[in-house]
Amino acid sequence: MNIERPTNWREDFNRRFEENGPWDSWSLYKMSYEIEKMNLIPEFSGLQAPKFLTNLQILPHQLEAAKTVIEKMNGKAILGDEVGLGKTIEAGLILKEYMIRGLVKKALILVPASLQNQWVTELNVRFFIPAIPYRKNTPLDHYDVVIMSMDTAKKSPHREKIYEQDYDMIIIDEAHKLKNHKTQIYEFVQSLKKKFCLLLTATPIQNDVFEIFYLVSLLKPGHLGNFETFQSSFSATKHSLKEEKYLKELVNQVMVRNRRQDTGIEWTNRKVQTIPVHFTEEEREVYDMLYNLKNVSSVFSSSFTMVTLLKEMCSSKEATYLTLKKMLEKCITKEEIDYIEEIINKLMYLEVNSKAEKVLEIVEQCNEKVLIFTEYRATQAYLQWYLNTKGISSVLFNGKFSKSKRDWVKQLFRERDQVLIATESGGEGINLQFCHHVINYDLPWNPMKIEQRIGRVHRLGQEEDVHIYNLAIENTIEQKILDLLGDKINVFEKVVGDLDDILAT
């Protein structure tokens, strides 16, 4: 098929030339002028994006965060708001602003796999940004805004495909997962070209002060010096440092952090209790035998293995049994085998789980929806069985569930069951504002995991005071965990800022 150029323009031009006009149209000029005026951005201060997002209610602290990142931080920042304040909204707003200004065309967003679909929905529906989820054979050349799971991005051949692209902006959700500089995902992100980069995390320090060094170094290499300089300048060890005010000032140059109390929104209160639990004599006997294992068997000489077993015993005999059975296969001497089989035998005859009884007591007193966190799947299954024998309905939550199953579990908890029992992975990506009781059945070493757990219920939309119950068995490893959690919270507050209550004072 031949395409011919129109020739009538020539006749029209000749006619105007002979008649000396008309050469202009006032109405067309006015229309053209109005269009140009609408597209004109006369200065860089202020945000253009909100006037295009009429279906989105943007809160003042979110607007201010976006302005600060764009005007003062040149698009490279840690968005460190407390859990539930809308870091996703802030990131979407910043991305939209840069796209409107023509400074960003291609963007890569790295998220935990469980949050991939949530991000796609947010950007498409709320921000009118045509983002797509990355699948195995998605041609990256054909799409400008791609949302990919961290686990996928760091592996071949996906990693190499990403390196071939020229992304203007990189956004990383749950960026505290990059805390270890020796991991594959950290090295991958470090190698990415980053014109603009946003790291989203409510918990920029989780276990030790060096985590903030590595996060900041991803954004602005050298901002805190190299590792040796950082260590010596602040006399930094994992859980202590000096010159913290100067470090806080440096960190605040690349971090925006809003706290609930600073937003102007009226928040409900947190009421935190640490509830001591006492072992029965039989439970204590098994615990002491486990503690003595390091003197009996070389298999248990590893401090990690010993700590794991002691923590499991503070959780349930079911969790302890599974680890002991695995270890039994590695034993060589008859003495080792006999000792472990004796422990297993005593485990089997335990009739009481003191901590589970305390949970039952709390759940019955509340007579409302309760969210329980445990670190072990075996304990999760046991608690569901135990509560069921007492006439209390519950549903389990696993972070590996598909989006549809997660939504279904949430619906069951809302409409049918009194209790949701979640493993650690339930601390991310599920919002349960209709519940306001949280039991930390097992305490993690990391205080920010507790904050993430509480953040499932204490977030925008919560209308009741939130009650947190931290269970700890006296004279066990859980007592040491409580002490260490306090030290870690102290370091966090020195560098990042005050934290809402997660432990009872």
mmCIF file of C-alpha atoms in Angstrom, residues 159-393:
data_model
loop_
_atom_site.group_PDB
_atom_site.id
_atom_site.type_symbol
_atom_site.label_atom_id
_atom_site.label_comp_id
_atom_site.label_asym_id
_atom_site.label_seq_id
_atom_site.Cartn_x
_atom_site.Cartn_y
_atom_site.Cartn_z
ATOM 1 C CA ARG A 159 20.343 -9.740 37.189
ATOM 2 C CA GLU A 160 22.150 -9.453 33.858
ATOM 3 C CA LYS A 161 18.962 -8.289 32.102
ATOM 4 C CA ILE A 162 18.589 -5.493 34.655
ATOM 5 C CA TYR A 163 22.211 -4.406 34.233
ATOM 6 C CA GLU A 164 21.523 -3.919 30.499
ATOM 7 C CA GLN A 165 18.827 -1.312 31.267
ATOM 8 C CA ASP A 166 19.322 2.364 32.057
ATOM 9 C CA TYR A 167 16.955 3.000 34.954
ATOM 10 C CA ASP A 168 16.460 6.581 36.097
ATOM 11 C CA MET A 169 15.083 5.614 39.507
ATOM 12 C CA ILE A 170 15.524 2.620 41.812
ATOM 13 C CA ILE A 171 13.049 2.102 44.693
ATOM 14 C CA ILE A 172 13.653 -0.605 47.305
ATOM 15 C CA ASP A 173 10.926 -1.517 49.781
ATOM 16 C CA GLU A 174 11.772 -3.171 53.130
ATOM 17 C CA ALA A 175 15.330 -1.950 52.540
ATOM 18 C CA HIS A 176 16.512 -3.259 55.932
ATOM 19 C CA LYS A 177 16.878 -6.589 54.091
ATOM 20 C CA LEU A 178 20.049 -5.036 52.608
ATOM 21 C CA LYS A 179 21.657 -4.658 56.045
ATOM 22 C CA ASN A 180 24.339 -7.299 55.405
ATOM 23 C CA HIS A 181 26.899 -6.019 52.898
ATOM 24 C CA LYS A 182 28.108 -9.556 52.215
ATOM 25 C CA THR A 183 24.801 -10.763 50.773
ATOM 26 C CA GLN A 184 24.040 -11.232 47.088
ATOM 27 C CA ILE A 185 21.192 -8.682 47.124
ATOM 28 C CA TYR A 186 23.394 -5.983 48.703
ATOM 29 C CA GLU A 187 26.135 -6.467 46.112
ATOM 30 C CA PHE A 188 23.517 -6.435 43.343
ATOM 31 C CA VAL A 189 21.958 -3.141 44.492
ATOM 32 C CA GLN A 190 25.406 -1.636 45.031
ATOM 33 C CA SER A 191 26.254 -2.397 41.382
ATOM 34 C CA LEU A 192 23.097 -0.756 39.986
ATOM 35 C CA LYS A 193 23.387 2.652 38.343
ATOM 36 C CA LYS A 194 21.315 4.956 40.559
ATOM 37 C CA LYS A 195 20.445 8.442 39.246
ATOM 38 C CA PHE A 196 17.666 8.606 41.858
ATOM 39 C CA CYS A 197 17.243 6.039 44.641
ATOM 40 C CA LEU A 198 14.745 5.561 47.473
ATOM 41 C CA LEU A 199 15.225 3.066 50.321
ATOM 42 C CA LEU A 200 12.044 2.407 52.296
ATOM 43 C CA THR A 201 12.342 1.048 55.829
ATOM 44 C CA ALA A 202 10.838 1.854 59.202
ATOM 45 C CA THR A 203 13.780 0.079 60.802
ATOM 46 C CA PRO A 204 17.088 1.335 59.353
ATOM 47 C CA ILE A 205 18.884 -0.147 62.372
ATOM 48 C CA GLN A 206 17.723 -3.575 63.469
ATOM 49 C CA ASN A 207 20.524 -5.359 65.279
ATOM 50 C CA ASP A 208 23.605 -3.134 65.238
ATOM 51 C CA VAL A 209 24.814 0.339 64.361
ATOM 52 C CA PHE A 210 26.811 -0.793 61.315
ATOM 53 C CA GLU A 211 23.582 -1.469 59.420
ATOM 54 C CA ILE A 212 22.949 2.263 59.022
ATOM 55 C CA PHE A 213 26.486 2.669 57.658
ATOM 56 C CA TYR A 214 25.855 0.148 54.888
ATOM 57 C CA LEU A 215 22.419 1.570 54.012
ATOM 58 C CA VAL A 216 23.714 5.136 53.739
ATOM 59 C CA SER A 217 26.730 3.922 51.737
ATOM 60 C CA LEU A 218 24.349 2.461 49.144
ATOM 61 C CA LEU A 219 22.792 5.887 48.625
ATOM 62 C CA LYS A 220 25.849 8.092 48.966
ATOM 63 C CA PRO A 221 29.135 6.203 49.052
ATOM 64 C CA GLY A 222 31.594 8.015 51.321
ATOM 65 C CA HIS A 223 28.959 10.097 53.139
ATOM 66 C CA LEU A 224 29.930 8.348 56.388
ATOM 67 C CA GLY A 225 33.496 7.643 55.261
ATOM 68 C CA ASN A 226 34.760 4.119 54.725
ATOM 69 C CA PHE A 227 34.133 1.374 57.295
ATOM 70 C CA GLU A 228 37.365 1.943 59.242
ATOM 71 C CA THR A 229 36.805 5.717 59.380
ATOM 72 C CA PHE A 230 33.223 5.238 60.527
ATOM 73 C CA GLN A 231 34.274 2.767 63.203
ATOM 74 C CA SER A 232 37.042 4.972 64.599
ATOM 75 C CA SER A 233 35.237 8.338 64.287
ATOM 76 C CA PHE A 234 32.269 7.132 66.341
ATOM 77 C CA SER A 235 34.035 4.502 68.471
ATOM 78 C CA ALA A 236 31.376 2.201 67.082
ATOM 79 C CA THR A 237 30.752 -1.341 68.235
ATOM 80 C CA LYS A 238 27.607 -3.317 67.482
ATOM 81 C CA HIS A 239 25.589 -1.954 70.396
ATOM 82 C CA SER A 240 27.379 1.246 71.406
ATOM 83 C CA LEU A 241 28.936 4.375 69.933
ATOM 84 C CA LYS A 242 30.138 7.883 70.748
ATOM 85 C CA GLU A 243 29.521 11.232 68.998
ATOM 86 C CA GLU A 244 25.992 10.023 68.314
ATOM 87 C CA LYS A 245 24.642 13.573 67.796
ATOM 88 C CA TYR A 246 27.058 14.182 64.918
ATOM 89 C CA LEU A 247 26.215 10.790 63.388
ATOM 90 C CA LYS A 248 22.493 11.520 63.725
ATOM 91 C CA GLU A 249 23.013 14.843 61.943
ATOM 92 C CA LEU A 250 24.831 13.120 59.055
ATOM 93 C CA VAL A 251 22.153 10.438 58.772
ATOM 94 C CA ASN A 252 19.372 13.043 58.744
ATOM 95 C CA GLN A 253 20.940 14.576 55.627
ATOM 96 C CA VAL A 254 19.843 11.481 53.706
ATOM 97 C CA MET A 255 16.862 10.265 55.744
ATOM 98 C CA VAL A 256 13.296 11.491 56.175
ATOM 99 C CA ARG A 257 11.639 10.044 59.269
ATOM 100 C CA ASN A 258 8.144 10.877 60.478
ATOM 101 C CA ARG A 259 6.892 9.610 63.815
ATOM 102 C CA ARG A 260 3.232 9.069 64.567
ATOM 103 C CA GLN A 261 3.174 11.856 67.129
ATOM 104 C CA ASP A 262 4.595 14.349 64.580
ATOM 105 C CA THR A 263 1.918 13.851 61.908
ATOM 106 C CA GLY A 264 -0.838 15.934 63.481
ATOM 107 C CA ILE A 265 -3.045 12.831 63.391
ATOM 108 C CA GLU A 266 -4.620 11.673 66.639
ATOM 109 C CA TRP A 267 -3.210 8.209 67.277
ATOM 110 C CA THR A 268 -4.438 5.625 69.719
ATOM 111 C CA ASN A 269 -2.063 4.607 72.519
ATOM 112 C CA ARG A 270 0.151 1.575 72.946
ATOM 113 C CA LYS A 271 -0.130 -0.296 76.211
ATOM 114 C CA VAL A 272 2.813 -2.673 76.595
ATOM 115 C CA GLN A 273 3.180 -5.382 79.209
ATOM 116 C CA THR A 274 6.025 -7.802 79.776
ATOM 117 C CA ILE A 275 4.401 -10.876 81.304
ATOM 118 C CA PRO A 276 6.656 -13.288 83.219
ATOM 119 C CA VAL A 277 5.993 -17.004 82.785
ATOM 120 C CA HIS A 278 7.185 -19.734 85.161
ATOM 121 C CA PHE A 279 8.197 -23.198 84.007
ATOM 122 C CA THR A 280 6.764 -26.224 85.799
ATOM 123 C CA GLU A 281 9.350 -28.424 87.537
ATOM 124 C CA GLU A 282 9.168 -30.920 84.658
ATOM 125 C CA GLU A 283 9.731 -28.205 82.015
ATOM 126 C CA ARG A 284 12.641 -26.791 84.025
ATOM 127 C CA GLU A 285 14.243 -30.208 84.228
ATOM 128 C CA VAL A 286 14.171 -30.615 80.433
ATOM 129 C CA TYR A 287 15.471 -27.058 79.938
ATOM 130 C CA ASP A 288 18.416 -27.739 82.276
ATOM 131 C CA MET A 289 19.183 -30.991 80.459
ATOM 132 C CA LEU A 290 19.262 -29.134 77.158
ATOM 133 C CA TYR A 291 21.555 -26.525 78.660
ATOM 134 C CA ASN A 292 23.916 -29.310 79.734
ATOM 135 C CA LEU A 293 24.051 -30.836 76.233
ATOM 136 C CA LYS A 294 27.171 -28.846 75.329
ATOM 137 C CA ASN A 295 29.066 -30.799 78.016
ATOM 138 C CA VAL A 296 27.834 -34.151 76.731
ATOM 139 C CA SER A 297 27.919 -33.946 72.937
ATOM 140 C CA SER A 298 30.259 -32.253 70.453
ATOM 141 C CA VAL A 299 27.285 -31.998 68.075
ATOM 142 C CA PHE A 300 25.903 -29.289 70.356
ATOM 143 C CA SER A 301 29.127 -27.370 70.870
ATOM 144 C CA SER A 302 27.929 -24.728 68.398
ATOM 145 C CA SER A 303 26.531 -21.780 70.334
ATOM 146 C CA PHE A 304 23.972 -21.214 67.558
ATOM 147 C CA THR A 305 22.600 -24.739 67.922
ATOM 148 C CA MET A 306 22.441 -24.429 71.702
ATOM 149 C CA VAL A 307 20.697 -21.045 71.599
ATOM 150 C CA THR A 308 18.197 -22.393 69.057
ATOM 151 C CA LEU A 309 17.349 -25.372 71.257
ATOM 152 C CA LEU A 310 16.929 -23.268 74.398
ATOM 153 C CA LYS A 311 14.679 -20.812 72.545
ATOM 154 C CA GLU A 312 12.626 -23.686 71.136
ATOM 155 C CA MET A 313 12.183 -25.175 74.600
ATOM 156 C CA CYS A 314 10.808 -21.788 75.705
ATOM 157 C CA SER A 315 8.344 -22.070 72.839
ATOM 158 C CA SER A 316 7.065 -25.657 72.682
ATOM 159 C CA LYS A 317 8.171 -29.257 73.060
ATOM 160 C CA GLU A 318 7.095 -29.788 69.432
ATOM 161 C CA ALA A 319 9.636 -27.278 68.098
ATOM 162 C CA THR A 320 12.348 -28.704 70.389
ATOM 163 C CA TYR A 321 11.634 -32.293 69.341
ATOM 164 C CA LEU A 322 12.119 -31.597 65.618
ATOM 165 C CA THR A 323 15.589 -30.109 66.185
ATOM 166 C CA LEU A 324 16.645 -32.882 68.564
ATOM 167 C CA LYS A 325 15.627 -35.567 66.059
ATOM 168 C CA LYS A 326 17.817 -33.939 63.381
ATOM 169 C CA MET A 327 20.739 -33.668 65.799
ATOM 170 C CA LEU A 328 20.325 -37.286 66.917
ATOM 171 C CA GLU A 329 21.247 -38.434 63.410
ATOM 172 C CA LYS A 330 24.623 -36.692 63.748
ATOM 173 C CA CYS A 331 25.530 -38.246 67.106
ATOM 174 C CA ILE A 332 28.319 -40.804 67.194
ATOM 175 C CA THR A 333 28.849 -42.061 70.754
ATOM 176 C CA LYS A 334 26.377 -44.145 72.722
ATOM 177 C CA GLU A 335 26.583 -41.621 75.582
ATOM 178 C CA GLU A 336 25.371 -38.814 73.266
ATOM 179 C CA ILE A 337 22.560 -40.920 71.829
ATOM 180 C CA ASP A 338 21.352 -42.122 75.241
ATOM 181 C CA TYR A 339 21.364 -38.599 76.704
ATOM 182 C CA ILE A 340 19.383 -37.117 73.813
ATOM 183 C CA GLU A 341 16.906 -39.998 73.791
ATOM 184 C CA GLU A 342 16.373 -39.420 77.507
ATOM 185 C CA ILE A 343 15.570 -35.746 76.813
ATOM 186 C CA ILE A 344 13.176 -36.716 74.026
ATOM 187 C CA ASN A 345 11.478 -39.215 76.324
ATOM 188 C CA LYS A 346 10.986 -36.564 79.021
ATOM 189 C CA LEU A 347 9.728 -34.134 76.360
ATOM 190 C CA MET A 348 7.057 -36.594 75.266
ATOM 191 C CA TYR A 349 5.747 -36.898 78.820
ATOM 192 C CA LEU A 350 5.389 -33.148 79.365
ATOM 193 C CA GLU A 351 1.688 -32.491 79.840
ATOM 194 C CA VAL A 352 1.821 -28.740 80.385
ATOM 195 C CA ASN A 353 3.044 -25.845 78.243
ATOM 196 C CA SER A 354 3.181 -22.976 80.739
ATOM 197 C CA LYS A 355 3.454 -20.301 78.063
ATOM 198 C CA ALA A 356 0.484 -21.659 76.105
ATOM 199 C CA GLU A 357 -1.567 -21.600 79.311
ATOM 200 C CA LYS A 358 -0.678 -17.925 79.750
ATOM 201 C CA VAL A 359 -1.784 -17.256 76.150
ATOM 202 C CA LEU A 360 -5.127 -18.925 76.867
ATOM 203 C CA GLU A 361 -5.548 -16.752 79.951
ATOM 204 C CA ILE A 362 -4.889 -13.547 77.933
ATOM 205 C CA VAL A 363 -7.145 -14.562 75.042
ATOM 206 C CA GLU A 364 -10.032 -15.392 77.371
ATOM 207 C CA GLN A 365 -9.598 -12.111 79.272
ATOM 208 C CA CYS A 366 -9.572 -10.082 76.044
ATOM 209 C CA ASN A 367 -12.603 -11.815 74.536
ATOM 210 C CA GLU A 368 -11.705 -9.962 71.309
ATOM 211 C CA LYS A 369 -9.567 -10.519 68.217
ATOM 212 C CA VAL A 370 -5.966 -11.442 69.122
ATOM 213 C CA LEU A 371 -2.863 -11.632 66.908
ATOM 214 C CA ILE A 372 -0.174 -14.068 68.135
ATOM 215 C CA PHE A 373 3.412 -14.180 66.823
ATOM 216 C CA THR A 374 5.648 -17.225 67.153
ATOM 217 C CA GLU A 375 8.983 -18.001 65.516
ATOM 218 C CA TYR A 376 8.329 -21.690 64.885
ATOM 219 C CA ARG A 377 5.908 -23.497 62.586
ATOM 220 C CA ALA A 378 5.700 -26.457 64.983
ATOM 221 C CA THR A 379 4.617 -24.091 67.772
ATOM 222 C CA GLN A 380 2.140 -22.445 65.426
ATOM 223 C CA ALA A 381 0.460 -25.797 64.744
ATOM 224 C CA TYR A 382 0.519 -26.723 68.439
ATOM 225 C CA LEU A 383 -1.093 -23.430 69.510
ATOM 226 C CA GLN A 384 -3.892 -23.862 66.997
ATOM 227 C CA TRP A 385 -4.574 -27.375 68.340
ATOM 228 C CA TYR A 386 -4.356 -26.254 71.972
ATOM 229 C CA LEU A 387 -6.699 -23.267 71.536
ATOM 230 C CA ASN A 388 -9.132 -25.440 69.606
ATOM 231 C CA THR A 389 -9.317 -27.889 72.558
ATOM 232 C CA LYS A 390 -10.381 -24.909 74.687
ATOM 233 C CA GLY A 391 -13.104 -23.863 72.244
ATOM 234 C CA ILE A 392 -11.186 -20.935 70.688
ATOM 235 C CA SER A 393 -11.135 -20.731 66.896
#
